[in-house]
mmCIF file of C-alpha atoms in Angstrom:
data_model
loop_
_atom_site.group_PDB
_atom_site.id
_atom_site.type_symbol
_atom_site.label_atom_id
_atom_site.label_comp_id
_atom_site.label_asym_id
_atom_site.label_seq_id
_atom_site.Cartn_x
_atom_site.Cartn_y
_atom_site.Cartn_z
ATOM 1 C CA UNK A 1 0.000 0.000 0.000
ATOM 2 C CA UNK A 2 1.301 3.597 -1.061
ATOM 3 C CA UNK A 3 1.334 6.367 1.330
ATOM 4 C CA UNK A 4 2.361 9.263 -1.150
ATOM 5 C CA UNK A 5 0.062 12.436 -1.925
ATOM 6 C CA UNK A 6 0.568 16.164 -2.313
ATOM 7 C CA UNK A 7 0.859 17.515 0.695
ATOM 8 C CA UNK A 8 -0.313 20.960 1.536
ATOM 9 C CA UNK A 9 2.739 22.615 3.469
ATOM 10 C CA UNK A 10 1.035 23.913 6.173
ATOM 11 C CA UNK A 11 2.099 22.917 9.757
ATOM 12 C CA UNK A 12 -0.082 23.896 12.399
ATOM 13 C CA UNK A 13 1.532 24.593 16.159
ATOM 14 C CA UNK A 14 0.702 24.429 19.589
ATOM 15 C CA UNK A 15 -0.806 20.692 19.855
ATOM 16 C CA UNK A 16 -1.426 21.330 23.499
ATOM 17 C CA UNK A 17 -2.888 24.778 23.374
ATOM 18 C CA UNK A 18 -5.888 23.172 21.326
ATOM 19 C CA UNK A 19 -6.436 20.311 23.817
ATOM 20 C CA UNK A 20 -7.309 22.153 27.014
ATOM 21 C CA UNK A 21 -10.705 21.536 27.245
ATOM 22 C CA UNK A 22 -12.945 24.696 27.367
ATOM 23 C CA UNK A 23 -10.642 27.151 26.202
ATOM 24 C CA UNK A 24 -10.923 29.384 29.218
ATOM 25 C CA UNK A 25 -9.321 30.111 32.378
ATOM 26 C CA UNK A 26 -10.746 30.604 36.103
ATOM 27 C CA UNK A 27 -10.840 33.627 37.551
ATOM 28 C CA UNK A 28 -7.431 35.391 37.693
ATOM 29 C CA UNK A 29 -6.210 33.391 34.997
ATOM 30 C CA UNK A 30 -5.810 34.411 31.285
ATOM 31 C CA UNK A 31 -6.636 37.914 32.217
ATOM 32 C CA UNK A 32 -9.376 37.523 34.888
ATOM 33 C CA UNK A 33 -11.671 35.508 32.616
ATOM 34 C CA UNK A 34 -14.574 33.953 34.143
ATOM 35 C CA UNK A 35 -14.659 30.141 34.662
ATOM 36 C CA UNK A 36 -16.925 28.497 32.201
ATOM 37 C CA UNK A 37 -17.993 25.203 31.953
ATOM 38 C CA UNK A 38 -16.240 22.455 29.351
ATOM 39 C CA UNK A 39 -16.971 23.072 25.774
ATOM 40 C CA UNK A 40 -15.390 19.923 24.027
ATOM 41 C CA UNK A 41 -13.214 17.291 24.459
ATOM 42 C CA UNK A 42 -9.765 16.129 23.693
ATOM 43 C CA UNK A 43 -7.734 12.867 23.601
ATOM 44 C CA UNK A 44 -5.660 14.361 26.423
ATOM 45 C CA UNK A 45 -8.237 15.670 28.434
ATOM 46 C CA UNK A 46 -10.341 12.134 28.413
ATOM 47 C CA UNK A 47 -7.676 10.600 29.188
ATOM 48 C CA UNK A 48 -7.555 13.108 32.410
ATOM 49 C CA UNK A 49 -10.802 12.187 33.156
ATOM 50 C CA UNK A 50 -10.260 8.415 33.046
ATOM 51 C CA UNK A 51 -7.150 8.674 35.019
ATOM 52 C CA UNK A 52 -8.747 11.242 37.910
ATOM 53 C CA UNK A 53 -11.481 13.206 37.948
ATOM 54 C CA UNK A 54 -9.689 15.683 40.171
ATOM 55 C CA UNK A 55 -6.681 16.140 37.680
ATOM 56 C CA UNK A 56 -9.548 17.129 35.224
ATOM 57 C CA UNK A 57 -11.096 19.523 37.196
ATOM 58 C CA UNK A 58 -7.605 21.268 38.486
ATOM 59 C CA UNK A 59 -6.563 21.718 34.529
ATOM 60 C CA UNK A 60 -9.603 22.246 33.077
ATOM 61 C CA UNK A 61 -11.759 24.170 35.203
ATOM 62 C CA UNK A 62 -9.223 25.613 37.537
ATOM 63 C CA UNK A 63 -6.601 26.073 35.336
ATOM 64 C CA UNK A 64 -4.082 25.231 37.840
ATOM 65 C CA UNK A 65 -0.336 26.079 36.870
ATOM 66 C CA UNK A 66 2.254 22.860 36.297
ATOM 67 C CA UNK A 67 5.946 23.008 36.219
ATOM 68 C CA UNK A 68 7.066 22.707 32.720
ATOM 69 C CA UNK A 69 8.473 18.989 32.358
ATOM 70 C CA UNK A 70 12.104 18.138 30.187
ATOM 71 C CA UNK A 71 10.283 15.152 28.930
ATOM 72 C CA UNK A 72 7.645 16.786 28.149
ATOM 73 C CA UNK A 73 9.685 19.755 26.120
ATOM 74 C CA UNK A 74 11.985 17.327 24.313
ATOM 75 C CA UNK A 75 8.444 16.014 23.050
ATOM 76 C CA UNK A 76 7.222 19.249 22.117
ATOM 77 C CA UNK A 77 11.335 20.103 20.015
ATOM 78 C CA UNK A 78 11.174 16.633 18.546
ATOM 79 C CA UNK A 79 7.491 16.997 17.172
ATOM 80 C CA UNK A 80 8.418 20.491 15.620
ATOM 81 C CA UNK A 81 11.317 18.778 14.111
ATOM 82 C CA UNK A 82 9.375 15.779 12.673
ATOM 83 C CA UNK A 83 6.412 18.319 10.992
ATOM 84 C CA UNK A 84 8.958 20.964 9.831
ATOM 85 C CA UNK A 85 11.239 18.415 7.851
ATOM 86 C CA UNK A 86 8.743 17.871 5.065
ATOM 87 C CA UNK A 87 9.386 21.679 4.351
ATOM 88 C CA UNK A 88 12.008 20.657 2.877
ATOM 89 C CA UNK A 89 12.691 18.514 -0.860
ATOM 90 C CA UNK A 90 12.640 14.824 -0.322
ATOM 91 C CA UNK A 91 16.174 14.463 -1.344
ATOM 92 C CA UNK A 92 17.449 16.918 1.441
ATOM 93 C CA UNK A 93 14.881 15.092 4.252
ATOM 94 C CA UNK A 94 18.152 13.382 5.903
ATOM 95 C CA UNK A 95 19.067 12.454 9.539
ATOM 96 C CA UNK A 96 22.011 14.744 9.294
ATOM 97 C CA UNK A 97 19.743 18.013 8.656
ATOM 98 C CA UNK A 98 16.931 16.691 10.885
ATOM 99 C CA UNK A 99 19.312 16.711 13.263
ATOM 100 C CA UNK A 100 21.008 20.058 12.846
ATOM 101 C CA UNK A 101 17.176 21.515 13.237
ATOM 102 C CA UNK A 102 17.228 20.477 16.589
ATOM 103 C CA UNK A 103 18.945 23.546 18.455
ATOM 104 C CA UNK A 104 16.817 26.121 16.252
ATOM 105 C CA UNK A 105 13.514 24.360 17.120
ATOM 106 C CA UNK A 106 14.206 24.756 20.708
ATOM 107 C CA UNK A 107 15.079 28.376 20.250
ATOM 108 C CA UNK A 108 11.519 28.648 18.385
ATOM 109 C CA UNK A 109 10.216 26.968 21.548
ATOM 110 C CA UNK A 110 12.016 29.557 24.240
ATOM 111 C CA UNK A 111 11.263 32.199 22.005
ATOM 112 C CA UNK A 112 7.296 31.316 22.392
ATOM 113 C CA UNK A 113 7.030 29.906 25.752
ATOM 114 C CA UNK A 114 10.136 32.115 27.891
ATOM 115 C CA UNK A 115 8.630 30.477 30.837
ATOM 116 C CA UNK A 116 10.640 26.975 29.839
ATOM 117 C CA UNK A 117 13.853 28.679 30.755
ATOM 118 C CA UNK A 118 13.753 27.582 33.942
ATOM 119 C CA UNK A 119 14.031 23.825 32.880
ATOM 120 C CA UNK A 120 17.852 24.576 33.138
ATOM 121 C CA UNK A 121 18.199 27.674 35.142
ATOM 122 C CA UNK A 122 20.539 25.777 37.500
ATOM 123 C CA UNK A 123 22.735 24.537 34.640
ATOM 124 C CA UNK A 124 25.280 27.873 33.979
ATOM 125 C CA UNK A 125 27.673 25.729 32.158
ATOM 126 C CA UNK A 126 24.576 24.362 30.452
ATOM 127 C CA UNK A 127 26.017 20.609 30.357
ATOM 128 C CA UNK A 128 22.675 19.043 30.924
ATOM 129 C CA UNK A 129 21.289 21.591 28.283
ATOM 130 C CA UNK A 130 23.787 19.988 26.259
ATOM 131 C CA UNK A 131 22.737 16.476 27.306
ATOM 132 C CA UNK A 132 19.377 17.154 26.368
ATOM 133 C CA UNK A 133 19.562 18.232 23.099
ATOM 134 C CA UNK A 134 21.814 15.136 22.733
ATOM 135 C CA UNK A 135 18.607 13.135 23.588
ATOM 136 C CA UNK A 136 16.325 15.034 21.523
ATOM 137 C CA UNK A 137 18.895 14.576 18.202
ATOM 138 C CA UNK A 138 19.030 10.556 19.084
ATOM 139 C CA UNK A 139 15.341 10.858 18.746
ATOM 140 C CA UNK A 140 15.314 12.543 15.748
ATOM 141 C CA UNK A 141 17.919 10.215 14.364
ATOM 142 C CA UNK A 142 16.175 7.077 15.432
ATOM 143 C CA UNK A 143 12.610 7.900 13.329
ATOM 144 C CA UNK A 144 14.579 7.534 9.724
ATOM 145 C CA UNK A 145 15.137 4.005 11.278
ATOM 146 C CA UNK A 146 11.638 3.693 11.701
ATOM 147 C CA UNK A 147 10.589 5.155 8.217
ATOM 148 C CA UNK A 148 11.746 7.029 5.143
ATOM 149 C CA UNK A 149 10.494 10.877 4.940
ATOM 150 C CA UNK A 150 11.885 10.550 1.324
ATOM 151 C CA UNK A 151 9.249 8.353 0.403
ATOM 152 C CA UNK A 152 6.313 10.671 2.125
ATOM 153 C CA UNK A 153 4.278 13.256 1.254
ATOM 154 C CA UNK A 154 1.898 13.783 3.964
ATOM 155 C CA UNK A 155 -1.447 14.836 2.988
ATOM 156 C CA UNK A 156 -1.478 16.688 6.842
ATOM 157 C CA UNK A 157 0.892 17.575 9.615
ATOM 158 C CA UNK A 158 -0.202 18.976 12.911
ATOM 159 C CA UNK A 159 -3.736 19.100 11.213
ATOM 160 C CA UNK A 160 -6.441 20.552 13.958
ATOM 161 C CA UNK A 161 -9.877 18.593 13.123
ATOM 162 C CA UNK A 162 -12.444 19.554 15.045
ATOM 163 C CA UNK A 163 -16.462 17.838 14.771
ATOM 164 C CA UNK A 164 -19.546 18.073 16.875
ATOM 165 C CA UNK A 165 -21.590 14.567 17.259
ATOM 166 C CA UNK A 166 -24.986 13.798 17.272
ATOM 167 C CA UNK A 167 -25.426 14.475 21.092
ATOM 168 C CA UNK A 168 -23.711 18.030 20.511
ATOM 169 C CA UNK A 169 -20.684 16.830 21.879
ATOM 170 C CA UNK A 170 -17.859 18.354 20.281
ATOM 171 C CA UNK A 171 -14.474 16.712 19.770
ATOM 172 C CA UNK A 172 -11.471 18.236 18.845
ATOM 173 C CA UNK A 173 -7.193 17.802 18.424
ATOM 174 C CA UNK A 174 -3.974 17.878 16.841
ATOM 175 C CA UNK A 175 -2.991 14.916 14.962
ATOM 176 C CA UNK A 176 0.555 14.646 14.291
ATOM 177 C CA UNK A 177 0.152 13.104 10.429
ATOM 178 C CA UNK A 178 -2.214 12.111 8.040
ATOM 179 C CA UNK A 179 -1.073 10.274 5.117
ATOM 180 C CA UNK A 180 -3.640 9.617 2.315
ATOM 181 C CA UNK A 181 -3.089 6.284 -0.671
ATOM 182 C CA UNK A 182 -3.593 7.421 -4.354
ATOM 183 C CA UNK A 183 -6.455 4.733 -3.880
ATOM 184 C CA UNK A 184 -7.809 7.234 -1.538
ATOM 185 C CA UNK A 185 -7.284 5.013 2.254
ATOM 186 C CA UNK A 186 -6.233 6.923 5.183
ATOM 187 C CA UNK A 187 -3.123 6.523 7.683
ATOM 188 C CA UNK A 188 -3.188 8.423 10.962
ATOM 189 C CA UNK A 189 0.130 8.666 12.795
ATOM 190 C CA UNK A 190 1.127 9.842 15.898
ATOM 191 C CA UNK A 191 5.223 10.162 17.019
ATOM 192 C CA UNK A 192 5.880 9.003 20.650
ATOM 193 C CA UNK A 193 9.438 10.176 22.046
ATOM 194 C CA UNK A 194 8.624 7.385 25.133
ATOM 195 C CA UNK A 195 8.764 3.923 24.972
ATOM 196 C CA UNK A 196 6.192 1.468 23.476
ATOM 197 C CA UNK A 197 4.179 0.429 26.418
ATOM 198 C CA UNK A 198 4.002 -3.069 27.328
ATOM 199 C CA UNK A 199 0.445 -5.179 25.963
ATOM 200 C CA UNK A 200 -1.671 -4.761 28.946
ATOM 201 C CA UNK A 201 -0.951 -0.797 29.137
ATOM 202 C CA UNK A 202 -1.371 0.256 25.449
ATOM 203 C CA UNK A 203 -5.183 0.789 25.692
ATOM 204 C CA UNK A 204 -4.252 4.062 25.875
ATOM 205 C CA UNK A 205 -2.487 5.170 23.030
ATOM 206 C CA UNK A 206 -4.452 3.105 21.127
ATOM 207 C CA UNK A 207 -7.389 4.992 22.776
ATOM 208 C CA UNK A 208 -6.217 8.588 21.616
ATOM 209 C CA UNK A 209 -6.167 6.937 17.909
ATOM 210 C CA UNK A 210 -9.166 6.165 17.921
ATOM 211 C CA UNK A 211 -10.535 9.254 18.727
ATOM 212 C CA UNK A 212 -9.021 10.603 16.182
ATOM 213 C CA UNK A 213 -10.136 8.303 13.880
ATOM 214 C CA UNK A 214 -13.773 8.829 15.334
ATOM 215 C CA UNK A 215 -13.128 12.251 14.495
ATOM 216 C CA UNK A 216 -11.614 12.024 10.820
ATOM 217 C CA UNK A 217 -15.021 9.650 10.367
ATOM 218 C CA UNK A 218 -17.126 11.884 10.918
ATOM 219 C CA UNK A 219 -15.543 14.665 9.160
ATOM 220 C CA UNK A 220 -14.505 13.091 5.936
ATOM 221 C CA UNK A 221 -17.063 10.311 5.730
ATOM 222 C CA UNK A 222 -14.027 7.884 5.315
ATOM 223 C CA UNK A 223 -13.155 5.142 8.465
ATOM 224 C CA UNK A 224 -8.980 5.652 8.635
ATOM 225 C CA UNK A 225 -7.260 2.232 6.732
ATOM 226 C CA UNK A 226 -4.857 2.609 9.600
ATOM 227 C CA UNK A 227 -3.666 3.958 12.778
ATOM 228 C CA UNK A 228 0.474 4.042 13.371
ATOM 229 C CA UNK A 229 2.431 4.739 16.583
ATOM 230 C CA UNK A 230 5.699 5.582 16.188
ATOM 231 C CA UNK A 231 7.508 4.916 19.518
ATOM 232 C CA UNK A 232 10.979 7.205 18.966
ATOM 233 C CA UNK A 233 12.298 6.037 22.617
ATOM 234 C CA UNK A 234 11.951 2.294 21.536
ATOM 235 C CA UNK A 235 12.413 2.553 18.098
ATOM 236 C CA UNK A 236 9.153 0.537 17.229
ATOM 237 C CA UNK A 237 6.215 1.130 14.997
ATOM 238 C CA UNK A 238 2.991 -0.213 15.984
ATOM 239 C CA UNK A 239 -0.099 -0.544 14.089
ATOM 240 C CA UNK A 240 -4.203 -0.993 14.439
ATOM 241 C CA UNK A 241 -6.296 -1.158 11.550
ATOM 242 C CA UNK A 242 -10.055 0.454 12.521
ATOM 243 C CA UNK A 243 -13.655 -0.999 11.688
ATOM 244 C CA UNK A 244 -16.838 0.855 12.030
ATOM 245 C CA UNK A 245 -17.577 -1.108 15.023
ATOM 246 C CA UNK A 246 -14.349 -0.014 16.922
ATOM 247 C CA UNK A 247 -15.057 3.549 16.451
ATOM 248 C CA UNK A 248 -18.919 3.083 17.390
ATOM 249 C CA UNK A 249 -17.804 1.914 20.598
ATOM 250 C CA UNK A 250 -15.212 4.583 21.235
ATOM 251 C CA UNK A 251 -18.453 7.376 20.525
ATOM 252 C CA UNK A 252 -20.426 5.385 23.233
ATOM 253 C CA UNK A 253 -17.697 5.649 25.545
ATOM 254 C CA UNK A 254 -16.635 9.456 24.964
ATOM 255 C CA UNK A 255 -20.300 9.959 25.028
ATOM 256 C CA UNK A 256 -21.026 8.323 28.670
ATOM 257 C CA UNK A 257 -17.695 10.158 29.605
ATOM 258 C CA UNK A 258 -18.919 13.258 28.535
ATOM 259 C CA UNK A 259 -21.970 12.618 30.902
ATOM 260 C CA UNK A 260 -20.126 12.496 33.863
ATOM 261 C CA UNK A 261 -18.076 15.238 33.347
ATOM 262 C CA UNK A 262 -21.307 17.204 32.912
ATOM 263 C CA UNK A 263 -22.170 15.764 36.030
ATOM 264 C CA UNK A 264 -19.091 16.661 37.938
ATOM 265 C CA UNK A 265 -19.230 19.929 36.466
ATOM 266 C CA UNK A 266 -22.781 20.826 37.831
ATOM 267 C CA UNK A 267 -22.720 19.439 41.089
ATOM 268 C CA UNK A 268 -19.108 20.205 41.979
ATOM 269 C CA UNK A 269 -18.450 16.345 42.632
ATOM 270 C CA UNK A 270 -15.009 16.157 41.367
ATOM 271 C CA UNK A 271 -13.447 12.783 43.152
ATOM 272 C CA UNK A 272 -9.660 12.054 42.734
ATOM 273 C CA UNK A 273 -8.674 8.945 42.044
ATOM 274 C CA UNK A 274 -5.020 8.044 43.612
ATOM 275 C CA UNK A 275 -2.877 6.028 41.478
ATOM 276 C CA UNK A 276 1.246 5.401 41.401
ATOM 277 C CA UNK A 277 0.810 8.458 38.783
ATOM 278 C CA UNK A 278 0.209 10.323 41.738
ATOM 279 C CA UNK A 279 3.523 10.826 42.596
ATOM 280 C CA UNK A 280 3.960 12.780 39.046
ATOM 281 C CA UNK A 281 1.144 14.887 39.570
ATOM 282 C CA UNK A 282 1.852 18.894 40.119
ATOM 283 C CA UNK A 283 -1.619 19.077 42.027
ATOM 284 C CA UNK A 284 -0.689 17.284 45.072
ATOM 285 C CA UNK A 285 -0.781 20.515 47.404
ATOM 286 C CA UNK A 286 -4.429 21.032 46.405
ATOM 287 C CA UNK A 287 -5.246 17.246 46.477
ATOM 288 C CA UNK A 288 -7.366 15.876 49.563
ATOM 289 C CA UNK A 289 -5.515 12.645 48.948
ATOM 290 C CA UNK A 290 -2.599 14.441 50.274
ATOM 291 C CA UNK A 291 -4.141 16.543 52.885
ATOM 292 C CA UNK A 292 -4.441 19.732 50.279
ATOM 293 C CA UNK A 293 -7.593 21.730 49.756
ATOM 294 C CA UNK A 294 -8.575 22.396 45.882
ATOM 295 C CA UNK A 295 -9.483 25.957 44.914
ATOM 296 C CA UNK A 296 -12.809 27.753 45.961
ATOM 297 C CA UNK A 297 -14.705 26.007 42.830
ATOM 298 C CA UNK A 298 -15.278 28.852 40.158
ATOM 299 C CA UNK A 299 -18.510 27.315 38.731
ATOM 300 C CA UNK A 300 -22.766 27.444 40.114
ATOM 301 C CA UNK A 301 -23.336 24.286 41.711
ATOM 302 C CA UNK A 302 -26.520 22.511 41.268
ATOM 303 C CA UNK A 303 -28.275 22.046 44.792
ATOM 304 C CA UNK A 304 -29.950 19.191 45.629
ATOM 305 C CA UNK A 305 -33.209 19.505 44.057
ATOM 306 C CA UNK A 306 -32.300 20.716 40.942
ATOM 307 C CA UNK A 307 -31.781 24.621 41.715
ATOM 308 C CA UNK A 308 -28.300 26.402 40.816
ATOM 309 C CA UNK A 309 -26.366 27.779 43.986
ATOM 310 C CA UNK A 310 -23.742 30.484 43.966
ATOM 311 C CA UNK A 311 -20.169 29.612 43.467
ATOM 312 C CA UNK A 312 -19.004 27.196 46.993
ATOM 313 C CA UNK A 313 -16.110 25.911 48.293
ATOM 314 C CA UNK A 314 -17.291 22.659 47.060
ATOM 315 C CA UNK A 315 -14.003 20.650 46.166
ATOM 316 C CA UNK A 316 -13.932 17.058 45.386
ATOM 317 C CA UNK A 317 -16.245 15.078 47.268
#
């Protein structure tokens, strides 16, 4: 199967910006903007949901600050990397330049977010700055391992696709690439700078895909041939080929999801969920699992029989 089309050029940035739920801060943040209730929903911020109720609220509702992460940036450099490449000719797409765009795309980064200089404030001689670029250039170097970006023309990088269901639930994200057959099947791809996770932890990823996939169905009338992971930290390449059926049963899900984050939002019930994620989590000082309060909540909560109260301290259980 051939994977080669036109593509359009056009690189769209700031996956994370378009997966944080409503859009709009608390009170105080973003300018003293008023809280509002979630709008959509994104692969990221289900997955929130699924892993802790709590951790949804605190980033979507409260918009709670979190540390910027290395990992997390070296994601963000290597993605940049990946998407700007096919700027360039087929015959110059090579690990060499790939890699020389490395130190740039961080600059691009700093440049954007200044904020991220403080992931190596305490490094004057900036070895581990060094170090870390290393990692992010091994990354790099590993995809053309992985595949050839002299063979592809991607039909869409970083494209934003956006669709409202049925219920009125609206769905939206960033998928990393789209590649499109001359016989017209679509390949979704996503670029992971972890590991591939073992079997019985991949539901996940395989999760977000689908959404997307969901998403691309509904938009383009066309189920995707094929979703591809592209694990850069393991160097493997995993795939899933969707049916109608999988992607019904992914809209069921996001749809009961979507119910009980409409729930949570209107009565204030927001109920962490501890896990051994926990100990990751930038929340913990506002977690009851940790003897924190969370935030005054910003939104009316529905009182018992049925009425709205005023704003309430009302946290998470």
């Amino acid at each position: 199967m051939g994977w080669s089309t036109e593509q359009d050029g056009a690189g769209t940035q700031g996956v994370q910006d378009a997966q944080e739920g409503s859009g709009a801060g608390a009170a105080g943040e973003r300018g003293g903007e008023p809280a509002r209730p979630p709008a959509a929903l994104s692969p990221s911020r289900a997955s929130d949901f699924m892993q802790c109720p709590l951790l949804y609220r605190f980033r979507v509702i409260d918009r709670l600050p979190e540390k910027p992460s290395p990992a997390a940036t070296r994601g963000t450099v290597v993605h940049a990397v990946l998407e700007r490449l096919f700027d360039a000719p087929a015959a110059a797409r090579t690990a060499a330049g790939a890699r020389a765009m490395v130190p740039g795309e961080w600059e691009r980064l700093l440049a954007k977010r200044p904020e991220l200089a403080e992931l190596f404030a305490d490094d004057p001689e900036g070895e581990r700055l060094a170090a870390w670029l290393a990692e992010a250039e091994a990354l790099v170097e590993r995809w053309f391992s992985l595949e050839d970006p002299q063979r592809l023309e991607p039909a869409d990088r970083e494209l934003y696709v956006e669709t409202e269901l049925a219920s009125g639930l609206r769905l939206r994200g960033f998928i990393d690439r789209v590649d499109v057959a001359p016989t017209g099947e679509v390949r979704i791809v996503d670029y992971k700078t972890g590991k591939a996770p073992r079997p019985e932890f991949a539901e996940g990823a395989l999760f977000q895909m689908k959404f997307y996939a969901l998403v691309v169905w509904r938009l383009r009338g066309v189920v995707p041939r094929r979703l591809q992971l592209v694990y850069l930290g393991s160097g493997e390449v995993r795939t899933y080929d969707p049916g109608e059926a999988d992607l019904l049963a992914v809209e069921r899900k996001l749809l009961a999801l979507w119910e009980a984050i409409r729930l949570a939002t209107e009565t204030g019930d927001w109920r962490p969920r501890p896990t051994k994620l926990c100990g990751w989590c930038d929340h913990r000082a506002h977690c009851p699992e940790f003897g924190g309060t969370p935030p005054v909540y910003p939104l009316p909560v529905r009182a018992a029989g049925g009425a709205s109260a005023g704003g309430s301290g009302v946290g998470s259980r």
